[in-house]
Coordinates of C-alpha atoms in Angstrom, one line a residue:
Chain A
M1 CA 26.0 19.0 -19.5
T2 CA 24.6 15.5 -19.0
P3 CA 26.4 13.6 -16.2
S4 CA 27.5 10.1 -17.0
P5 CA 25.2 7.5 -15.4
S6 CA 28.3 5.7 -14.1
D7 CA 29.5 8.7 -12.2
P8 CA 27.9 8.4 -8.8
S9 CA 29.0 11.8 -7.6
R10 CA 27.1 13.7 -10.2
A11 CA 23.5 14.1 -9.0
S12 CA 22.0 16.9 -10.9
V13 CA 18.8 18.9 -11.5
T14 CA 18.5 21.4 -14.3
L15 CA 15.5 23.7 -14.5
S16 CA 15.4 25.2 -18.0
K17 CA 14.2 28.7 -18.6
G18 CA 10.5 28.6 -19.5
L19 CA 9.7 25.6 -17.3
A20 CA 6.2 26.2 -16.0
I21 CA 4.6 24.3 -13.1
G22 CA 1.0 24.1 -11.9
Y23 CA -2.2 22.0 -11.9
Q24 CA -5.0 23.5 -14.0
S25 CA -3.2 26.8 -14.5
I26 CA 0.4 27.9 -14.3
L27 CA 1.6 28.6 -10.8
A28 CA 5.2 29.7 -11.5
T29 CA 7.7 29.8 -14.3
V30 CA 11.5 29.5 -14.3
T31 CA 13.0 32.7 -15.5
E32 CA 16.6 31.6 -16.0
D33 CA 18.4 28.3 -16.5
I34 CA 19.1 26.8 -13.1
P35 CA 21.6 24.0 -12.9
L36 CA 21.9 22.4 -9.4
K37 CA 24.5 20.0 -8.3
N38 CA 25.3 17.9 -5.2
G39 CA 24.5 19.5 -1.9
T40 CA 21.5 21.1 -0.2
H41 CA 19.4 23.7 -1.9
Y42 CA 16.6 25.3 0.0
L43 CA 13.3 26.1 -1.7
L44 CA 11.7 29.2 -0.3
A45 CA 8.4 30.8 -1.0
R46 CA 5.3 31.9 0.7
N47 CA 2.3 29.5 1.1
G48 CA 0.5 28.5 -2.1
R49 CA 3.3 29.8 -4.4
G50 CA 4.2 26.3 -5.8
K51 CA 6.9 24.8 -3.6
T52 CA 5.2 21.4 -3.3
T53 CA 4.2 21.5 -7.0
L54 CA 7.8 22.2 -8.1
L55 CA 9.1 19.3 -5.9
K56 CA 6.4 16.9 -7.2
T57 CA 7.2 17.9 -10.8
L58 CA 10.9 17.3 -10.4
A59 CA 10.1 13.9 -8.7
G60 CA 8.0 12.9 -11.8
L61 CA 4.8 12.9 -9.8
L62 CA 3.3 15.8 -11.8
R63 CA 3.6 16.8 -15.4
Q64 CA 5.0 20.3 -16.1
R65 CA 2.7 22.7 -17.8
S66 CA 5.4 23.6 -20.3
G67 CA 9.2 23.7 -20.7
Q68 CA 11.9 21.3 -19.8
Y69 CA 13.9 20.0 -16.8
T70 CA 16.4 17.2 -16.4
T71 CA 17.2 15.2 -13.3
H72 CA 20.0 12.7 -12.8
G73 CA 20.0 10.4 -9.7
H74 CA 18.0 8.0 -7.7
C75 CA 14.9 10.0 -6.6
Q76 CA 13.0 10.2 -3.3
F77 CA 10.1 12.6 -2.6
I78 CA 9.2 13.0 1.0
G79 CA 5.9 14.9 1.2
D80 CA 4.8 17.0 4.1
E81 CA 2.2 14.3 4.7
F82 CA 4.2 11.2 5.1
Y83 CA 2.8 8.9 7.7
F84 CA 2.5 5.2 8.7
D85 CA 0.0 3.0 10.4
R86 CA -0.7 4.2 14.0
E87 CA 0.2 0.8 15.5
L88 CA 3.5 0.4 13.7
K89 CA 6.6 1.1 15.7
S90 CA 9.5 3.0 14.1
K91 CA 11.7 0.1 14.6
A92 CA 9.4 -2.1 12.5
I93 CA 9.2 0.7 9.9
F94 CA 13.0 0.9 9.6
K95 CA 13.2 -2.9 9.4
A96 CA 10.8 -2.9 6.5
L97 CA 12.1 0.0 4.6
I98 CA 15.8 0.4 5.3
P99 CA 18.2 -2.1 3.9
E100 CA 20.0 -4.2 6.6
P101 CA 23.5 -2.8 6.0
H102 CA 22.2 0.8 6.6
R103 CA 20.0 0.0 9.6
E104 CA 22.6 0.4 12.3
G105 CA 23.3 4.0 11.0
A106 CA 19.6 4.7 11.0
L107 CA 19.2 3.6 14.6
Q108 CA 22.1 5.8 15.6
L109 CA 20.6 8.8 13.9
A110 CA 17.2 8.0 15.5
E111 CA 18.9 7.9 18.9
Q112 CA 20.7 11.2 18.2
L113 CA 17.3 12.7 17.3
E114 CA 15.8 11.3 20.5
L115 CA 13.3 9.3 18.6
D116 CA 11.7 6.5 20.6
I117 CA 11.8 3.6 18.1
D118 CA 9.8 1.3 20.4
K119 CA 6.8 3.7 20.4
E120 CA 3.9 3.2 18.0
F121 CA 3.8 5.8 15.2
G122 CA 0.4 7.0 16.3
K123 CA 1.7 7.9 19.8
L124 CA 4.6 10.0 18.5
S125 CA 4.4 13.7 18.5
F126 CA 4.2 15.6 15.2
G127 CA 7.9 16.4 15.2
N128 CA 8.9 12.9 16.0
R129 CA 6.7 11.6 13.1
K130 CA 8.7 13.9 10.8
K131 CA 11.9 12.4 12.1
V132 CA 10.8 8.9 11.1
G133 CA 10.4 10.1 7.4
L134 CA 13.7 11.9 7.6
V135 CA 15.6 8.8 8.9
I136 CA 14.0 6.6 6.2
A137 CA 14.9 8.9 3.4
E138 CA 18.5 9.4 4.6
F139 CA 19.1 5.7 4.9
R140 CA 17.5 4.7 1.7
I141 CA 20.0 6.8 -0.1
L142 CA 22.0 4.5 -2.4
K143 CA 25.7 4.7 -1.5
D144 CA 27.2 4.0 -4.9
H145 CA 24.8 6.1 -6.9
S146 CA 23.9 9.7 -7.3
N147 CA 20.8 10.6 -5.3
L148 CA 18.1 13.2 -5.5
V149 CA 16.1 13.8 -2.3
F150 CA 13.2 16.2 -2.4
Y151 CA 11.9 17.2 1.0
D152 CA 8.7 19.1 1.5
E153 CA 8.8 21.0 4.7
P154 CA 10.8 18.4 6.7
F155 CA 11.6 20.9 9.5
T156 CA 8.1 21.6 10.5
G157 CA 7.7 20.6 14.2
L158 CA 11.4 19.8 14.6
D159 CA 13.4 21.3 17.5
S160 CA 16.8 23.0 16.9
P161 CA 19.0 20.1 18.0
A162 CA 17.1 17.8 15.7
R163 CA 17.5 20.2 12.8
E164 CA 21.2 20.4 13.4
A165 CA 21.6 16.7 13.5
I166 CA 19.7 16.4 10.2
T167 CA 21.8 19.1 8.5
D168 CA 25.0 17.4 9.8
Q169 CA 23.7 14.1 8.3
W170 CA 23.1 15.9 5.0
L171 CA 26.6 17.2 5.0
S172 CA 28.0 13.7 5.5
T173 CA 26.4 12.5 2.3
S174 CA 26.4 15.6 0.2
D175 CA 29.2 14.3 -2.1
H176 CA 26.7 12.1 -4.0
T177 CA 23.3 13.5 -3.0
L178 CA 21.4 16.5 -4.2
R179 CA 18.7 17.7 -1.8
I180 CA 16.0 20.3 -2.5
V181 CA 14.4 21.2 0.8
S182 CA 11.3 23.4 1.0
C183 CA 10.9 25.1 4.3
H184 CA 9.7 28.1 6.2
P185 CA 12.6 29.0 8.5
D186 CA 11.7 30.4 11.8
F187 CA 15.0 32.1 12.7
D188 CA 16.9 34.6 10.6
S189 CA 20.4 33.2 11.1
M190 CA 19.6 29.9 9.4
A191 CA 22.4 29.4 6.9
M192 CA 21.3 28.9 3.3
P193 CA 24.3 28.5 1.0
S194 CA 22.0 27.8 -1.9
A195 CA 18.4 28.7 -2.4
L196 CA 15.7 28.6 -5.0
L197 CA 13.0 31.2 -4.6
I198 CA 9.5 31.4 -5.9
S199 CA 8.0 34.8 -5.9
D200 CA 5.5 36.7 -8.1
G201 CA 5.0 33.6 -10.2
E202 CA 8.7 33.3 -11.0
I203 CA 11.2 30.6 -10.0
F204 CA 14.7 31.9 -9.7
R205 CA 17.9 31.2 -7.9
G206 CA 19.0 33.3 -4.9
S207 CA 22.7 34.1 -4.8
D208 CA 25.0 31.3 -3.7
G209 CA 27.3 32.0 -0.8
N210 CA 27.1 32.6 2.9
L211 CA 23.6 33.8 3.0
T212 CA 20.9 33.3 5.6
W213 CA 17.1 33.3 5.7
A214 CA 17.2 37.0 6.7
D215 CA 18.8 37.7 3.3
F216 CA 16.0 35.9 1.4
K217 CA 12.8 36.5 3.2
K218 CA 12.4 40.2 2.1
R219 CA 12.6 39.0 -1.5
L220 CA 9.5 36.8 -1.2
S221 CA 6.1 38.1 -2.0
Chain B
M1 CA 7.9 -3.3 -4.6
T2 CA 9.5 -5.5 -1.9
S3 CA 9.8 -2.5 0.4
L4 CA 6.1 -1.7 0.1
F5 CA 5.2 -5.4 0.4
R6 CA 7.4 -5.7 3.6
L7 CA 5.9 -2.5 5.0
T8 CA 2.4 -3.9 4.4
I9 CA 3.2 -7.2 6.1
A10 CA 4.8 -5.4 9.0
T11 CA 1.7 -3.2 9.4
M12 CA -0.6 -6.2 9.5
L13 CA 1.6 -7.9 12.0
A14 CA 1.6 -4.8 14.2
R15 CA -2.2 -4.6 14.1
K16 CA -2.3 -8.0 15.8
M17 CA -5.7 -8.9 14.4
W18 CA -3.9 -11.8 12.6
A19 CA -3.5 -13.5 16.0
V20 CA -7.3 -13.4 16.6
V21 CA -8.0 -14.5 13.1
L22 CA -5.6 -17.5 13.2
L23 CA -6.8 -18.5 16.7
A24 CA -10.5 -18.3 15.5
S25 CA -9.6 -20.3 12.4
I26 CA -8.1 -23.1 14.5
L27 CA -10.4 -23.2 17.4
T28 CA -13.8 -22.5 15.8
P29 CA -14.1 -25.7 13.8
I30 CA -12.9 -27.8 16.7
I31 CA -15.0 -26.2 19.5
F32 CA -18.2 -25.0 17.8
P33 CA -19.4 -28.5 16.6
L34 CA -18.9 -29.7 20.2
L35 CA -21.5 -27.1 21.4
T36 CA -24.2 -28.8 19.4
P37 CA -26.1 -32.0 20.5
Y38 CA -23.7 -34.1 18.4
E39 CA -24.1 -37.1 20.8
T40 CA -27.3 -37.9 19.0
N41 CA -25.4 -38.7 15.8
T42 CA -21.6 -38.6 16.2
A43 CA -21.2 -39.2 12.5
L44 CA -22.2 -35.6 11.9
L45 CA -19.4 -34.2 13.9
E46 CA -16.8 -34.4 11.2
P47 CA -18.9 -32.8 8.4
A48 CA -19.8 -30.1 10.9
R49 CA -16.1 -29.4 11.5
A50 CA -15.5 -29.1 7.8
Q51 CA -18.5 -26.8 7.4
T52 CA -17.4 -24.6 10.3
A53 CA -13.8 -24.4 9.1
W54 CA -14.8 -23.3 5.6
T55 CA -17.6 -20.9 6.8
C56 CA -15.0 -19.4 9.2
T57 CA -12.7 -18.9 6.2
W58 CA -15.3 -17.2 4.1
I59 CA -16.1 -14.9 7.1
V60 CA -12.4 -14.1 7.6
A61 CA -12.0 -13.4 3.9
I62 CA -15.0 -11.1 3.7
L63 CA -14.6 -9.4 7.0
W64 CA -10.9 -9.2 7.4
T65 CA -9.1 -9.7 4.1
L66 CA -11.4 -7.4 2.1
S67 CA -11.3 -4.7 4.9
Q68 CA -7.5 -4.9 5.0
A69 CA -7.4 -4.5 1.2
A70 CA -9.6 -1.4 1.5
R71 CA -7.6 0.1 4.4
F72 CA -4.2 -0.4 2.6
G73 CA -5.5 1.0 -0.7
E74 CA -6.7 4.2 1.0
S75 CA -3.7 4.7 3.3
N76 CA -1.2 4.1 0.5
S77 CA -2.9 6.9 -1.4
N78 CA -3.4 9.3 1.5
S79 CA -0.3 8.8 3.6
G80 CA 2.2 10.0 1.1
M81 CA 3.6 6.4 0.7
G82 CA 2.2 6.0 -2.8
S83 CA 3.9 9.2 -4.0
Y84 CA 7.1 8.3 -2.2
F85 CA 7.4 4.9 -3.9
R86 CA 6.3 6.3 -7.2
S87 CA 9.1 9.0 -7.0
Q88 CA 11.4 6.0 -6.6
G89 CA 10.2 4.5 -9.8
V90 CA 7.7 2.0 -8.3
G91 CA 4.8 2.5 -10.6
A92 CA 1.1 2.1 -9.8
L93 CA 0.9 -1.4 -11.1
R94 CA 3.7 -2.6 -8.9
Q95 CA 2.3 -0.8 -5.9
I96 CA -1.2 -2.3 -6.2
F97 CA 0.2 -5.8 -6.6
A98 CA 2.6 -5.3 -3.6
L99 CA -0.4 -4.3 -1.4
W100 CA -2.6 -7.0 -2.8
G101 CA 0.1 -9.7 -2.5
A102 CA 0.6 -8.8 1.2
V103 CA -3.1 -8.9 1.9
M104 CA -3.6 -12.2 0.1
L105 CA -0.6 -13.7 1.8
S106 CA -2.3 -13.1 5.1
L107 CA -5.3 -15.1 3.9
L108 CA -3.2 -18.0 2.9
P109 CA -2.6 -19.4 6.4
V110 CA -6.3 -19.3 7.2
V111 CA -7.1 -21.3 4.0
L112 CA -4.3 -23.8 4.9
I113 CA -5.7 -24.1 8.4
S114 CA -9.1 -24.9 7.0
V115 CA -7.6 -27.6 4.8
A116 CA -5.5 -28.9 7.7
V117 CA -8.5 -29.0 10.1
C118 CA -10.6 -30.9 7.5
L119 CA -7.7 -33.4 6.8
I120 CA -6.8 -33.9 10.5
F121 CA -10.1 -33.6 12.4
A122 CA -12.7 -34.5 9.8
M123 CA -11.0 -37.1 7.5
P124 CA -13.4 -39.9 6.5
A125 CA -12.2 -43.4 7.5
D126 CA -13.0 -45.0 4.1
P127 CA -9.9 -44.7 1.9
K128 CA -11.9 -43.9 -1.3
E129 CA -13.9 -41.2 0.6
A130 CA -10.7 -39.9 2.1
S131 CA -9.0 -39.5 -1.3
M132 CA -12.1 -37.6 -2.5
W133 CA -12.1 -35.5 0.7
V134 CA -8.5 -34.4 0.1
W135 CA -9.3 -33.3 -3.5
T136 CA -12.5 -31.6 -2.5
N137 CA -10.6 -29.5 0.1
L138 CA -7.9 -28.6 -2.3
Q139 CA -10.4 -27.6 -5.0
F140 CA -12.3 -25.6 -2.4
A141 CA -9.1 -23.8 -1.3
T142 CA -8.2 -23.0 -5.0
L143 CA -11.6 -21.7 -5.8
L144 CA -12.0 -19.6 -2.7
L145 CA -8.6 -17.9 -3.3
L146 CA -9.6 -17.3 -6.9
A147 CA -12.9 -15.8 -5.8
I148 CA -11.5 -13.5 -3.1
G149 CA -8.2 -12.5 -4.8
P150 CA -9.7 -10.3 -7.5
L151 CA -12.2 -8.8 -5.0
A152 CA -9.3 -7.9 -2.8
L153 CA -7.5 -6.3 -5.7
L154 CA -10.7 -4.4 -6.6
G155 CA -10.8 -3.3 -2.9
V156 CA -7.3 -1.9 -3.0
G157 CA -8.0 -0.1 -6.3
A158 CA -11.4 1.3 -5.4
S159 CA -10.3 2.5 -1.9
S160 CA -7.3 4.3 -3.2
R161 CA -9.6 6.5 -5.3
F162 CA -12.9 6.6 -3.4
G163 CA -11.9 5.8 0.2
A164 CA -11.9 2.7 2.4
L165 CA -15.7 2.6 2.8
I166 CA -16.4 2.3 -0.9
G167 CA -13.3 0.1 -1.3
Y168 CA -14.8 -2.3 1.3
V169 CA -18.5 -2.1 0.6
V170 CA -18.3 -2.7 -3.2
P171 CA -16.2 -5.9 -3.2
T172 CA -18.1 -7.2 -0.2
G173 CA -21.4 -6.5 -1.8
L174 CA -20.3 -8.2 -5.0
C175 CA -19.1 -11.2 -3.0
L176 CA -22.3 -11.6 -0.9
Y177 CA -24.4 -11.1 -4.1
G178 CA -22.4 -13.7 -5.9
L179 CA -22.6 -16.1 -3.0
Y180 CA -26.3 -15.8 -2.1
G181 CA -28.1 -13.2 -4.2
V182 CA -27.5 -14.8 -7.5
T183 CA -29.1 -18.1 -6.2
Y184 CA -32.3 -16.2 -5.3
L185 CA -32.1 -14.5 -8.7
G186 CA -31.9 -17.9 -10.4
M187 CA -34.9 -19.0 -8.4
T188 CA -36.9 -15.9 -9.4
I189 CA -36.0 -16.5 -13.1
R190 CA -37.3 -20.1 -12.9
L191 CA -40.6 -18.8 -11.4
R192 CA -41.0 -16.1 -14.0
D193 CA -40.7 -17.4 -17.5
D194 CA -39.2 -15.3 -20.3
N195 CA -37.8 -12.3 -18.4
K196 CA -34.9 -11.4 -20.6
I197 CA -33.6 -8.6 -18.4
L198 CA -33.3 -10.9 -15.3
E199 CA -31.7 -13.6 -17.5
W200 CA -29.1 -11.1 -18.7
L201 CA -28.6 -9.9 -15.2
Y202 CA -28.1 -13.5 -14.0
A203 CA -25.7 -14.2 -16.9
L204 CA -23.6 -11.2 -16.1
S205 CA -23.6 -11.7 -12.3
P206 CA -20.5 -13.1 -10.6
Q207 CA -21.3 -16.7 -9.6
Y208 CA -19.3 -16.8 -6.4
H209 CA -21.5 -19.6 -5.1
L210 CA -19.6 -21.9 -7.5
A211 CA -16.5 -21.4 -5.3
D212 CA -18.3 -22.6 -2.2
L213 CA -17.9 -26.4 -2.0
T214 CA -19.3 -26.6 1.5
P215 CA -22.3 -28.7 0.5
R216 CA -20.0 -31.2 -1.2
L217 CA -18.1 -31.6 2.0
I218 CA -21.2 -31.8 4.3
F219 CA -22.9 -34.4 2.1
K220 CA -19.7 -36.2 1.1
M221 CA -20.5 -35.7 -2.6
G222 CA -16.9 -36.1 -3.6
H223 CA -14.8 -33.6 -5.5
L224 CA -15.9 -31.7 -8.5
P225 CA -15.4 -33.7 -11.7
W226 CA -12.2 -32.4 -13.3
P227 CA -13.8 -31.0 -16.5
E228 CA -16.3 -29.1 -14.3
F229 CA -13.5 -27.9 -12.1
S230 CA -11.5 -26.7 -15.1
G231 CA -14.6 -24.8 -16.3
F232 CA -14.9 -23.1 -12.9
L233 CA -11.2 -22.2 -13.0
L234 CA -11.5 -20.6 -16.3
Y235 CA -14.6 -18.7 -15.2
F236 CA -12.9 -17.3 -12.1
L237 CA -9.8 -16.5 -14.2
A238 CA -12.0 -14.5 -16.5
I239 CA -13.5 -12.6 -13.5
T240 CA -9.9 -12.1 -12.4
V241 CA -9.0 -10.4 -15.7
V242 CA -12.0 -8.1 -15.6
A243 CA -11.6 -7.2 -11.9
S244 CA -7.8 -6.7 -12.2
S245 CA -8.3 -4.4 -15.2
L246 CA -10.9 -2.4 -13.3
A247 CA -8.8 -2.3 -10.1
T248 CA -5.6 -1.1 -11.9
L249 CA -7.6 1.6 -13.7
L250 CA -9.1 2.8 -10.5
F251 CA -5.8 2.6 -8.5
R252 CA -4.0 5.8 -7.7
T253 CA -1.0 6.6 -5.7
D254 CA -1.9 10.0 -4.3
P255 CA -5.1 11.9 -3.5
L256 CA -4.6 14.2 -6.5
G257 CA -5.4 11.5 -9.0
N258 CA -2.0 10.3 -10.2

């Protein structure tokens, strides 16, 4: 099914069976058709299995080794290394990158995340630097369009309250945004209603439903 | 493109070096000539101001503009910003020109200050000379921007691939060679008859000294004749085409070579 471009609620990603990702050689291959729709989908795998490669491929930054995939929506890829000039304050970064109508919301989220927007980027802690990227991505989402946001390990360095604030923010825009979030959860009870797994060179979908990290981690090798 | 352009401008403003650069551009041509024994011949004060103003602009362009270009090219590639904007559909070409546009925009006030200093603090009293003075300064501003612009673009492109050091050293080396080295090469060729290799090297060398009209200002030689100026414009536009092509070929948005 190809969503209509005029339908803002239909962000979608479809990984077709046989899609292979990698650089010089194939890292992993999709073993079944995986259609994804609005909402948050976690991408789980051990180090070096192809999480970043898959996200970059879907974002159009890397060419797939073989096979097909389709995406529909305004795309953003926020890599695990996403940083700004040391002397730039978060407030100035938001002003440069976030459209004026969305800026107030961004400042509110920053306050909720306890991000000091008057502090130079270089003086922020690792976790707080991550928050800057998250706030930018969330408030560069286009309101009247379908959106795709690919996050590469956005939770690294974030404390629990910040994670909760971010996941709440995701819920509030999930009606027109599809997110694929790679992460290494550090607590078993982290809810994962939808997850993609990469293990043994295969990309497949974990079951949908009320599952947690504990249910998935034993399936990764 | 506008987001990356705005971010680059915001970064330059945050670094605060622009304040030092602007202050130096304004004060140097006014103060430095006063430190010389100008009382012996006060008529030399005004040409000295013009010389200082434009020398300062060349120094700013080489030390600041080209280094900014190199820093932004490298950081766009390494910081994840290049990938981020490319994932949003902002291609490599739009990115390199966004970075370059912001860097060149920061040089523009310095050039305008030089023109203003020459027109306000060094304007000849004679109306005919004054008219020539205005045109010479405008020609100088145009040629300087045309000389530095492609070098800055090359700096952005080269640094995104090879790092800020290469991205700075290569355009700066080319600029200094074109300003000074080529003149010495020309003298060498005149002393050694029939050296085809040196003649070819001279012909292929960038003649950036053509963009330096300081002697015309110091000795009040008047502006370049328009046919000659048009020829210089075409020459620098041709260099622009070559440098732009090379810069865009070199430019990459992430460290993995995309």
